[in-house]
PDB file of C-alpha atoms and ligand atoms in Angstrom:
ATOM      1  CA  MET I   1     -51.012 -28.071  51.875  1.00  0.00           C
ATOM      2  CA  ALA I   2     -47.392 -27.067  52.509  1.00  0.00           C
ATOM      3  CA  GLY I   3     -46.091 -24.196  50.400  1.00  0.00           C
ATOM      4  CA  SER I   4     -49.524 -23.102  49.149  1.00  0.00           C
ATOM      5  CA  SER I   5     -50.558 -19.453  49.423  1.00  0.00           C
ATOM      6  CA  THR I   6     -54.209 -19.383  48.338  1.00  0.00           C
ATOM      7  CA  SER I   7     -56.545 -17.781  50.865  1.00  0.00           C
ATOM      8  CA  ALA I   8     -58.804 -20.855  51.066  1.00  0.00           C
ATOM      9  CA  GLN I   9     -55.877 -23.036  52.053  1.00  0.00           C
ATOM     10  CA  THR I  10     -54.417 -20.596  54.560  1.00  0.00           C
ATOM     11  CA  ALA I  11     -57.699 -19.741  56.326  1.00  0.00           C
ATOM     12  CA  ALA I  12     -57.427 -19.993  60.091  1.00  0.00           C
ATOM     13  CA  LEU I  13     -58.431 -23.347  61.557  1.00  0.00           C
ATOM     14  CA  TYR I  14     -60.374 -23.451  64.822  1.00  0.00           C
ATOM     15  CA  LEU I  15     -60.723 -26.789  66.573  1.00  0.00           C
ATOM     16  CA  VAL I  16     -62.499 -27.533  69.856  1.00  0.00           C
ATOM     17  CA  LEU I  17     -61.702 -30.455  72.138  1.00  0.00           C
ATOM     18  CA  LEU I  18     -64.751 -31.541  74.091  1.00  0.00           C
ATOM     19  CA  GLY I  19     -64.810 -34.183  76.797  1.00  0.00           C
ATOM     20  CA  ALA I  20     -65.152 -34.845  80.508  1.00  0.00           C
ATOM     21  CA  PRO I  21     -62.439 -33.896  83.008  1.00  0.00           C
ATOM     22  CA  GLY I  22     -59.648 -36.419  82.429  1.00  0.00           C
ATOM     23  CA  ALA I  23     -60.833 -37.460  78.963  1.00  0.00           C
ATOM     24  CA  GLY I  24     -57.406 -36.531  77.574  1.00  0.00           C
ATOM     25  CA  LYS I  25     -58.090 -33.058  76.147  1.00  0.00           C
ATOM     26  CA  GLY I  26     -54.864 -31.486  77.413  1.00  0.00           C
ATOM     27  CA  THR I  27     -52.756 -34.496  76.397  1.00  0.00           C
ATOM     28  CA  GLN I  28     -54.118 -34.468  72.852  1.00  0.00           C
ATOM     29  CA  ALA I  29     -54.287 -30.662  72.500  1.00  0.00           C
ATOM     30  CA  GLN I  30     -50.526 -30.433  72.876  1.00  0.00           C
ATOM     31  CA  VAL I  31     -49.895 -32.873  70.032  1.00  0.00           C
ATOM     32  CA  LEU I  32     -52.656 -31.507  67.777  1.00  0.00           C
ATOM     33  CA  SER I  33     -51.625 -27.869  68.162  1.00  0.00           C
ATOM     34  CA  GLN I  34     -48.039 -28.775  67.223  1.00  0.00           C
ATOM     35  CA  LYS I  35     -49.049 -30.922  64.282  1.00  0.00           C
ATOM     36  CA  PHE I  36     -51.394 -28.313  62.766  1.00  0.00           C
ATOM     37  CA  GLY I  37     -49.478 -25.183  63.811  1.00  0.00           C
ATOM     38  CA  LEU I  38     -52.274 -23.876  66.046  1.00  0.00           C
ATOM     39  CA  LEU I  39     -52.265 -21.814  69.201  1.00  0.00           C
ATOM     40  CA  HIS I  40     -53.198 -24.025  72.174  1.00  0.00           C
ATOM     41  CA  VAL I  41     -55.826 -22.197  74.230  1.00  0.00           C
ATOM     42  CA  SER I  42     -56.703 -24.029  77.445  1.00  0.00           C
ATOM     43  CA  SER I  43     -59.122 -22.098  79.650  1.00  0.00           C
ATOM     44  CA  GLY I  44     -57.981 -24.137  82.668  1.00  0.00           C
ATOM     45  CA  ASP I  45     -54.305 -23.290  82.000  1.00  0.00           C
ATOM     46  CA  LEU I  46     -55.198 -19.602  81.531  1.00  0.00           C
ATOM     47  CA  PHE I  47     -56.942 -19.611  84.923  1.00  0.00           C
ATOM     48  CA  ARG I  48     -54.006 -21.427  86.575  1.00  0.00           C
ATOM     49  CA  ASP I  49     -51.564 -18.934  85.044  1.00  0.00           C
ATOM     50  CA  ASN I  50     -53.618 -16.049  86.467  1.00  0.00           C
ATOM     51  CA  LEU I  51     -53.652 -17.804  89.825  1.00  0.00           C
ATOM     52  CA  LYS I  52     -49.852 -18.145  89.769  1.00  0.00           C
ATOM     53  CA  ARG I  53     -49.497 -14.437  88.950  1.00  0.00           C
ATOM     54  CA  GLU I  54     -52.040 -13.594  91.700  1.00  0.00           C
ATOM     55  CA  THR I  55     -54.219 -11.461  89.405  1.00  0.00           C
ATOM     56  CA  GLU I  56     -57.779 -10.463  90.364  1.00  0.00           C
ATOM     57  CA  LEU I  57     -59.055 -12.884  87.723  1.00  0.00           C
ATOM     58  CA  GLY I  58     -56.938 -15.663  89.228  1.00  0.00           C
ATOM     59  CA  LYS I  59     -58.270 -14.991  92.736  1.00  0.00           C
ATOM     60  CA  LEU I  60     -61.855 -14.992  91.477  1.00  0.00           C
ATOM     61  CA  ALA I  61     -61.376 -18.200  89.455  1.00  0.00           C
ATOM     62  CA  GLN I  62     -59.742 -19.956  92.402  1.00  0.00           C
ATOM     63  CA  THR I  63     -62.922 -19.802  94.487  1.00  0.00           C
ATOM     64  CA  TYR I  64     -64.736 -21.847  91.826  1.00  0.00           C
ATOM     65  CA  MET I  65     -61.857 -24.108  90.759  1.00  0.00           C
ATOM     66  CA  THR I  66     -61.094 -25.278  94.300  1.00  0.00           C
ATOM     67  CA  ARG I  67     -64.726 -26.395  94.603  1.00  0.00           C
ATOM     68  CA  GLY I  68     -64.593 -28.118  91.206  1.00  0.00           C
ATOM     69  CA  GLU I  69     -67.262 -25.780  89.819  1.00  0.00           C
ATOM     70  CA  LEU I  70     -67.261 -23.866  86.552  1.00  0.00           C
ATOM     71  CA  VAL I  71     -66.054 -20.263  86.635  1.00  0.00           C
ATOM     72  CA  PRO I  72     -68.887 -17.856  85.599  1.00  0.00           C
ATOM     73  CA  ASP I  73     -69.436 -17.470  81.859  1.00  0.00           C
ATOM     74  CA  ASP I  74     -68.823 -13.713  81.632  1.00  0.00           C
ATOM     75  CA  VAL I  75     -65.261 -13.791  82.971  1.00  0.00           C
ATOM     76  CA  THR I  76     -64.370 -16.990  81.119  1.00  0.00           C
ATOM     77  CA  ILE I  77     -65.657 -15.698  77.780  1.00  0.00           C
ATOM     78  CA  LYS I  78     -63.809 -12.396  78.140  1.00  0.00           C
ATOM     79  CA  MET I  79     -60.520 -14.143  78.999  1.00  0.00           C
ATOM     80  CA  VAL I  80     -60.670 -16.605  76.079  1.00  0.00           C
ATOM     81  CA  ALA I  81     -61.842 -14.004  73.530  1.00  0.00           C
ATOM     82  CA  GLU I  82     -58.940 -11.764  74.492  1.00  0.00           C
ATOM     83  CA  ARG I  83     -56.468 -14.627  74.075  1.00  0.00           C
ATOM     84  CA  LEU I  84     -57.847 -15.654  70.672  1.00  0.00           C
ATOM     85  CA  GLY I  85     -57.549 -12.104  69.369  1.00  0.00           C
ATOM     86  CA  ARG I  86     -53.800 -11.825  69.896  1.00  0.00           C
ATOM     87  CA  PRO I  87     -51.507 -12.009  66.824  1.00  0.00           C
ATOM     88  CA  ASP I  88     -50.077 -15.447  67.691  1.00  0.00           C
ATOM     89  CA  GLY I  89     -53.565 -16.894  67.125  1.00  0.00           C
ATOM     90  CA  ALA I  90     -53.839 -15.684  63.534  1.00  0.00           C
ATOM     91  CA  ALA I  91     -53.373 -19.180  62.068  1.00  0.00           C
ATOM     92  CA  GLY I  92     -56.140 -20.553  64.273  1.00  0.00           C
ATOM     93  CA  ALA I  93     -56.421 -22.256  67.626  1.00  0.00           C
ATOM     94  CA  MET I  94     -56.875 -25.549  69.386  1.00  0.00           C
ATOM     95  CA  LEU I  95     -59.463 -24.804  72.090  1.00  0.00           C
ATOM     96  CA  ASP I  96     -59.140 -27.086  75.097  1.00  0.00           C
ATOM     97  CA  GLY I  97     -61.849 -26.884  77.784  1.00  0.00           C
ATOM     98  CA  PHE I  98     -63.763 -24.063  76.102  1.00  0.00           C
ATOM     99  CA  PRO I  99     -66.669 -23.811  75.372  1.00  0.00           C
ATOM    100  CA  ARG I 100     -68.211 -25.586  78.340  1.00  0.00           C
ATOM    101  CA  THR I 101     -71.724 -24.104  78.375  1.00  0.00           C
ATOM    102  CA  PRO I 102     -74.229 -23.124  75.660  1.00  0.00           C
ATOM    103  CA  ALA I 103     -73.541 -19.427  76.445  1.00  0.00           C
ATOM    104  CA  GLN I 104     -69.805 -19.991  75.902  1.00  0.00           C
ATOM    105  CA  ALA I 105     -70.502 -21.811  72.620  1.00  0.00           C
ATOM    106  CA  ALA I 106     -72.596 -18.865  71.365  1.00  0.00           C
ATOM    107  CA  ALA I 107     -69.925 -16.371  72.430  1.00  0.00           C
ATOM    108  CA  LEU I 108     -67.247 -18.404  70.676  1.00  0.00           C
ATOM    109  CA  GLU I 109     -69.157 -18.245  67.384  1.00  0.00           C
ATOM    110  CA  THR I 110     -69.436 -14.451  67.707  1.00  0.00           C
ATOM    111  CA  THR I 111     -65.748 -14.086  68.583  1.00  0.00           C
ATOM    112  CA  LEU I 112     -64.623 -16.232  65.660  1.00  0.00           C
ATOM    113  CA  VAL I 113     -66.885 -14.463  63.162  1.00  0.00           C
ATOM    114  CA  ALA I 114     -65.222 -11.194  64.231  1.00  0.00           C
ATOM    115  CA  LEU I 115     -61.842 -12.848  63.560  1.00  0.00           C
ATOM    116  CA  GLY I 116     -63.017 -14.066  60.145  1.00  0.00           C
ATOM    117  CA  GLY I 117     -63.320 -17.707  61.172  1.00  0.00           C
ATOM    118  CA  LYS I 118     -65.668 -20.323  62.615  1.00  0.00           C
ATOM    119  CA  VAL I 119     -65.516 -23.532  64.615  1.00  0.00           C
ATOM    120  CA  ASN I 120     -64.294 -25.904  61.913  1.00  0.00           C
ATOM    121  CA  LEU I 121     -64.508 -29.086  63.969  1.00  0.00           C
ATOM    122  CA  VAL I 122     -65.371 -30.247  67.477  1.00  0.00           C
ATOM    123  CA  LEU I 123     -63.431 -33.309  68.579  1.00  0.00           C
ATOM    124  CA  TYR I 124     -65.393 -35.118  71.264  1.00  0.00           C
ATOM    125  CA  ILE I 125     -63.196 -37.535  73.212  1.00  0.00           C
ATOM    126  CA  LYS I 126     -65.550 -40.055  74.738  1.00  0.00           C
ATOM    127  CA  VAL I 127     -64.463 -41.766  77.976  1.00  0.00           C
ATOM    128  CA  SER I 128     -66.690 -43.577  80.487  1.00  0.00           C
ATOM    129  CA  PRO I 129     -67.112 -41.932  83.921  1.00  0.00           C
ATOM    130  CA  GLU I 130     -65.480 -45.000  85.564  1.00  0.00           C
ATOM    131  CA  ALA I 131     -62.150 -44.376  83.790  1.00  0.00           C
ATOM    132  CA  LEU I 132     -61.960 -40.684  84.721  1.00  0.00           C
ATOM    133  CA  MET I 133     -61.212 -41.034  88.436  1.00  0.00           C
ATOM    134  CA  GLU I 134     -58.223 -43.338  87.832  1.00  0.00           C
ATOM    135  CA  ARG I 135     -56.842 -40.967  85.193  1.00  0.00           C
ATOM    136  CA  LEU I 136     -57.135 -37.823  87.284  1.00  0.00           C
ATOM    137  CA  THR I 137     -55.866 -39.192  90.580  1.00  0.00           C
ATOM    138  CA  GLY I 138     -52.804 -40.585  88.728  1.00  0.00           C
ATOM    139  CA  ARG I 139     -52.090 -37.394  86.788  1.00  0.00           C
ATOM    140  CA  TRP I 140     -48.937 -35.302  87.173  1.00  0.00           C
ATOM    141  CA  THR I 141     -48.617 -31.904  85.484  1.00  0.00           C
ATOM    142  CA  CYS I 142     -45.487 -29.848  84.861  1.00  0.00           C
ATOM    143  CA  ARG I 143     -45.051 -26.367  86.332  1.00  0.00           C
ATOM    144  CA  GLY I 144     -43.598 -25.020  83.067  1.00  0.00           C
ATOM    145  CA  ALA I 145     -45.456 -22.795  80.606  1.00  0.00           C
ATOM    146  CA  GLY I 146     -46.517 -25.782  78.474  1.00  0.00           C
ATOM    147  CA  ALA I 147     -48.259 -27.543  81.415  1.00  0.00           C
ATOM    148  CA  HIS I 148     -47.290 -30.937  79.967  1.00  0.00           C
ATOM    149  CA  VAL I 149     -49.312 -33.816  81.350  1.00  0.00           C
ATOM    150  CA  TYR I 150     -48.225 -37.286  82.528  1.00  0.00           C
ATOM    151  CA  HIS I 151     -49.813 -40.278  84.208  1.00  0.00           C
ATOM    152  CA  MET I 152     -47.953 -42.464  86.654  1.00  0.00           C
ATOM    153  CA  LYS I 153     -49.198 -45.602  84.896  1.00  0.00           C
ATOM    154  CA  HIS I 154     -50.355 -44.690  81.365  1.00  0.00           C
ATOM    155  CA  ASN I 155     -47.833 -42.008  80.414  1.00  0.00           C
ATOM    156  CA  PRO I 156     -44.963 -41.829  82.919  1.00  0.00           C
ATOM    157  CA  PRO I 157     -42.147 -39.290  82.577  1.00  0.00           C
ATOM    158  CA  ARG I 158     -38.658 -40.678  81.864  1.00  0.00           C
ATOM    159  CA  GLN I 159     -37.452 -39.433  85.267  1.00  0.00           C
ATOM    160  CA  PRO I 160     -39.999 -39.515  88.120  1.00  0.00           C
ATOM    161  CA  GLY I 161     -41.199 -36.016  89.117  1.00  0.00           C
ATOM    162  CA  VAL I 162     -39.487 -34.226  86.216  1.00  0.00           C
ATOM    163  CA  CYS I 163     -41.005 -33.018  82.917  1.00  0.00           C
ATOM    164  CA  ASP I 164     -39.455 -34.684  79.829  1.00  0.00           C
ATOM    165  CA  VAL I 165     -39.946 -31.517  77.752  1.00  0.00           C
ATOM    166  CA  ASP I 166     -38.709 -28.642  79.904  1.00  0.00           C
ATOM    167  CA  GLY I 167     -37.173 -30.315  82.990  1.00  0.00           C
ATOM    168  CA  THR I 168     -39.501 -28.553  85.459  1.00  0.00           C
ATOM    169  CA  GLU I 169     -41.028 -30.174  88.522  1.00  0.00           C
ATOM    170  CA  LEU I 170     -44.234 -32.199  88.203  1.00  0.00           C
ATOM    171  CA  TYR I 171     -47.100 -31.661  90.660  1.00  0.00           C
ATOM    172  CA  GLN I 172     -50.584 -33.005  91.354  1.00  0.00           C
ATOM    173  CA  ARG I 173     -53.447 -30.535  90.896  1.00  0.00           C
ATOM    174  CA  ASP I 174     -55.556 -29.677  93.974  1.00  0.00           C
ATOM    175  CA  ASP I 175     -58.754 -30.311  92.027  1.00  0.00           C
ATOM    176  CA  ASP I 176     -57.685 -33.902  91.273  1.00  0.00           C
ATOM    177  CA  MET I 177     -58.677 -35.002  94.799  1.00  0.00           C
ATOM    178  CA  PRO I 178     -61.457 -37.642  94.484  1.00  0.00           C
ATOM    179  CA  GLU I 179     -64.290 -35.505  95.969  1.00  0.00           C
ATOM    180  CA  LYS I 180     -63.451 -32.597  93.649  1.00  0.00           C
ATOM    181  CA  VAL I 181     -63.272 -34.907  90.639  1.00  0.00           C
ATOM    182  CA  SER I 182     -66.857 -35.988  91.438  1.00  0.00           C
ATOM    183  CA  THR I 183     -68.048 -32.363  91.465  1.00  0.00           C
ATOM    184  CA  ARG I 184     -66.197 -31.628  88.196  1.00  0.00           C
ATOM    185  CA  VAL I 185     -67.731 -34.653  86.483  1.00  0.00           C
ATOM    186  CA  GLY I 186     -71.174 -33.553  87.765  1.00  0.00           C
ATOM    187  CA  GLU I 187     -70.622 -30.057  86.336  1.00  0.00           C
ATOM    188  CA  TYR I 188     -69.589 -31.602  83.028  1.00  0.00           C
ATOM    189  CA  LEU I 189     -72.661 -33.840  82.829  1.00  0.00           C
ATOM    190  CA  THR I 190     -75.166 -31.075  83.588  1.00  0.00           C
ATOM    191  CA  LYS I 191     -73.600 -28.021  81.931  1.00  0.00           C
ATOM    192  CA  THR I 192     -71.173 -29.192  79.223  1.00  0.00           C
ATOM    193  CA  SER I 193     -72.462 -32.487  77.821  1.00  0.00           C
ATOM    194  CA  PRO I 194     -75.459 -30.788  76.070  1.00  0.00           C
ATOM    195  CA  LEU I 195     -72.858 -29.293  73.708  1.00  0.00           C
ATOM    196  CA  ILE I 196     -72.315 -32.752  72.208  1.00  0.00           C
ATOM    197  CA  GLU I 197     -75.779 -32.698  70.616  1.00  0.00           C
ATOM    198  CA  TYR I 198     -75.510 -28.963  69.873  1.00  0.00           C
ATOM    199  CA  TYR I 199     -72.449 -29.511  67.677  1.00  0.00           C
ATOM    200  CA  ARG I 200     -73.626 -32.864  66.307  1.00  0.00           C
ATOM    201  CA  GLY I 201     -76.799 -31.124  65.121  1.00  0.00           C
ATOM    202  CA  ARG I 202     -74.639 -28.620  63.233  1.00  0.00           C
ATOM    203  CA  GLY I 203     -72.649 -31.392  61.545  1.00  0.00           C
ATOM    204  CA  ARG I 204     -69.410 -30.312  63.202  1.00  0.00           C
ATOM    205  CA  LEU I 205     -68.816 -33.154  65.666  1.00  0.00           C
ATOM    206  CA  ALA I 206     -66.289 -35.979  65.351  1.00  0.00           C
ATOM    207  CA  GLU I 207     -66.649 -38.568  68.103  1.00  0.00           C
ATOM    208  CA  ILE I 208     -63.466 -40.386  69.111  1.00  0.00           C
ATOM    209  CA  ASP I 209     -63.200 -43.380  71.447  1.00  0.00           C
ATOM    210  CA  GLY I 210     -60.861 -42.059  74.168  1.00  0.00           C
ATOM    211  CA  GLU I 211     -60.540 -45.337  76.063  1.00  0.00           C
ATOM    212  CA  ARG I 212     -57.607 -46.633  74.073  1.00  0.00           C
ATOM    213  CA  PRO I 213     -53.867 -45.978  74.242  1.00  0.00           C
ATOM    214  CA  ILE I 214     -52.944 -42.303  73.793  1.00  0.00           C
ATOM    215  CA  GLU I 215     -51.255 -42.871  70.392  1.00  0.00           C
ATOM    216  CA  LEU I 216     -54.346 -44.547  68.916  1.00  0.00           C
ATOM    217  CA  VAL I 217     -56.579 -41.694  70.081  1.00  0.00           C
ATOM    218  CA  THR I 218     -54.116 -39.229  68.513  1.00  0.00           C
ATOM    219  CA  LYS I 219     -54.190 -41.130  65.217  1.00  0.00           C
ATOM    220  CA  ASP I 220     -57.999 -40.873  64.985  1.00  0.00           C
ATOM    221  CA  LEU I 221     -57.938 -37.202  65.945  1.00  0.00           C
ATOM    222  CA  PHE I 222     -55.380 -36.449  63.236  1.00  0.00           C
ATOM    223  CA  ALA I 223     -57.526 -38.276  60.666  1.00  0.00           C
ATOM    224  CA  ALA I 224     -60.661 -36.338  61.683  1.00  0.00           C
ATOM    225  CA  VAL I 225     -58.834 -32.998  61.368  1.00  0.00           C
ATOM    226  CA  GLU I 226     -57.253 -33.939  58.047  1.00  0.00           C
ATOM    227  CA  ALA I 227     -60.739 -34.754  56.730  1.00  0.00           C
ATOM    228  CA  VAL I 228     -62.007 -31.197  57.363  1.00  0.00           C
ATOM    229  CA  ARG I 229     -58.855 -29.615  55.917  1.00  0.00           C
ATOM    230  CA  ARG I 230     -59.287 -31.324  52.552  1.00  0.00           C
TER     231      ARG I 230
HETATM  232  P1  AP5 X   1     -59.421 -27.767  83.134  1.00  0.00           P
HETATM  233  O1  AP5 X   1     -58.024 -27.501  83.472  1.00  0.00           O
HETATM  234  O2  AP5 X   1     -59.920 -27.482  81.766  1.00  0.00           O
HETATM  235  O3  AP5 X   1     -59.748 -29.242  83.556  1.00  0.00           O
HETATM  236  P2  AP5 X   1     -60.754 -30.345  82.933  1.00  0.00           P
HETATM  237  O4  AP5 X   1     -61.626 -30.011  81.831  1.00  0.00           O
HETATM  238  O5  AP5 X   1     -61.438 -30.782  84.139  1.00  0.00           O
HETATM  239  O6  AP5 X   1     -59.857 -31.248  82.210  1.00  0.00           O
HETATM  240  P3  AP5 X   1     -58.575 -31.866  82.740  1.00  0.00           P
HETATM  241  O7  AP5 X   1     -57.412 -30.950  82.508  1.00  0.00           O
HETATM  242  O8  AP5 X   1     -58.764 -32.320  84.153  1.00  0.00           O
HETATM  243  O9  AP5 X   1     -58.488 -33.193  81.878  1.00  0.00           O
HETATM  244  P4  AP5 X   1     -58.097 -33.421  80.367  1.00  0.00           P
HETATM  245  O10 AP5 X   1     -59.277 -33.827  79.590  1.00  0.00           O
HETATM  246  O11 AP5 X   1     -57.283 -32.273  79.852  1.00  0.00           O
HETATM  247  O12 AP5 X   1     -57.215 -34.718  80.551  1.00  0.00           O
HETATM  248  P5  AP5 X   1     -55.615 -34.906  80.491  1.00  0.00           P
HETATM  249  O13 AP5 X   1     -55.139 -34.807  79.097  1.00  0.00           O
HETATM  250  O14 AP5 X   1     -54.937 -34.063  81.527  1.00  0.00           O
HETATM  251  O15 AP5 X   1     -60.391 -26.954  84.113  1.00  0.00           O
HETATM  252  C1  AP5 X   1     -60.114 -26.870  85.501  1.00  0.00           C
HETATM  253  C2  AP5 X   1     -61.134 -25.941  86.143  1.00  0.00           C
HETATM  254  O16 AP5 X   1     -61.024 -24.616  85.557  1.00  0.00           O
HETATM  255  C3  AP5 X   1     -62.592 -26.318  85.951  1.00  0.00           C
HETATM  256  O17 AP5 X   1     -63.016 -27.252  86.913  1.00  0.00           O
HETATM  257  C4  AP5 X   1     -63.273 -24.947  86.111  1.00  0.00           C
HETATM  258  O18 AP5 X   1     -63.355 -24.565  87.460  1.00  0.00           O
HETATM  259  C5  AP5 X   1     -62.301 -24.013  85.417  1.00  0.00           C
HETATM  260  N1  AP5 X   1     -62.600 -23.883  83.971  1.00  0.00           N
HETATM  261  C6  AP5 X   1     -61.792 -24.249  82.937  1.00  0.00           C
HETATM  262  N2  AP5 X   1     -62.382 -23.978  81.762  1.00  0.00           N
HETATM  263  C7  AP5 X   1     -63.585 -23.427  82.044  1.00  0.00           C
HETATM  264  C8  AP5 X   1     -64.665 -22.956  81.251  1.00  0.00           C
HETATM  265  N3  AP5 X   1     -64.611 -23.007  79.910  1.00  0.00           N
HETATM  266  N4  AP5 X   1     -65.753 -22.458  81.886  1.00  0.00           N
HETATM  267  C9  AP5 X   1     -65.805 -22.378  83.216  1.00  0.00           C
HETATM  268  N5  AP5 X   1     -64.834 -22.834  84.035  1.00  0.00           N
HETATM  269  C10 AP5 X   1     -63.723 -23.350  83.458  1.00  0.00           C
HETATM  270  O19 AP5 X   1     -55.542 -36.444  80.920  1.00  0.00           O
HETATM  271  C11 AP5 X   1     -55.868 -36.843  82.241  1.00  0.00           C
HETATM  272  C12 AP5 X   1     -54.909 -37.972  82.679  1.00  0.00           C
HETATM  273  O20 AP5 X   1     -55.161 -39.126  81.887  1.00  0.00           O
HETATM  274  C13 AP5 X   1     -53.421 -37.607  82.471  1.00  0.00           C
HETATM  275  O21 AP5 X   1     -52.681 -38.130  83.536  1.00  0.00           O
HETATM  276  C14 AP5 X   1     -53.054 -38.303  81.139  1.00  0.00           C
HETATM  277  O22 AP5 X   1     -51.686 -38.673  81.095  1.00  0.00           O
HETATM  278  C15 AP5 X   1     -53.981 -39.512  81.155  1.00  0.00           C
HETATM  279  N6  AP5 X   1     -54.439 -39.906  79.828  1.00  0.00           N
HETATM  280  C16 AP5 X   1     -54.759 -39.089  78.776  1.00  0.00           C
HETATM  281  N7  AP5 X   1     -55.170 -39.812  77.719  1.00  0.00           N
HETATM  282  C17 AP5 X   1     -55.122 -41.125  78.112  1.00  0.00           C
HETATM  283  C18 AP5 X   1     -55.444 -42.375  77.456  1.00  0.00           C
HETATM  284  N8  AP5 X   1     -55.883 -42.409  76.175  1.00  0.00           N
HETATM  285  N9  AP5 X   1     -55.292 -43.518  78.168  1.00  0.00           N
HETATM  286  C19 AP5 X   1     -54.848 -43.481  79.440  1.00  0.00           C
HETATM  287  N10 AP5 X   1     -54.515 -42.340  80.113  1.00  0.00           N
HETATM  288  C20 AP5 X   1     -54.668 -41.183  79.452  1.00  0.00           C
END
């Protein structure tokens, strides 16, 4: 509640966006993190940033990302835990693309306990496998720090090839080629989708139909988050 200063109402909020590649996690994470004043932590964006800066972590991650496979748990966990622990995450975070394996989910719990928090809610954006290919092959991403996401049909920028938010160039990700999308979806189905039942069993899952216009998905996500903040 705005203006309140009680500890219960100012406790950090940790949200997780779960869903297949192309389900709309990045699109929705940007709006949700703004709305609820949370740090947006995208493991994919952190890897791509390392790649751009040519760090050792970036070079290691690239070998997996170019094949459409998951980066090993140990390096991924260390990178995300470090990011969550920085001061700009004190109000909480919107986790996008992490956790993606049971080991990552366990490590996240440990990390958040150390920060005095917990996973408050997991937002599962459900989209059928058939819709994913069309979404990813039509996606354009901006080169700016915010990595804003567009779609040539569903969410086009005002000016073709240019980000509405920061004016940087838009590009198509290498791993959005059809054969890599198939590998990524396969990785999701075998390694990540078991987390749906894991979090449902803990009473922390909200399931949202992601095959509707972006604004309607956002509306349901906002409502689910508001319900846990009450
Ligand atoms: P990452 O960058 O996380 O990719 P991803 O999970 O595959 O997810 P995407 O970014 O592709 O999709 P999204 O759900 O964010 O959809 P978006 O909003 O863009 O990971 C990349 C790689 O990094 C992995 O393959 C792995 O190698 C590595 N990695 C990352 N995290 C890891 C981890 N935790 N462990 C190990 N390895 C890890 O939307 C897609 C398109 O659809 C856009 O064009 C958008 O405009 C459009 N769209 C969105 N919503 C709608 C809608 N409702 N209707 C129509 N179109 C829509």
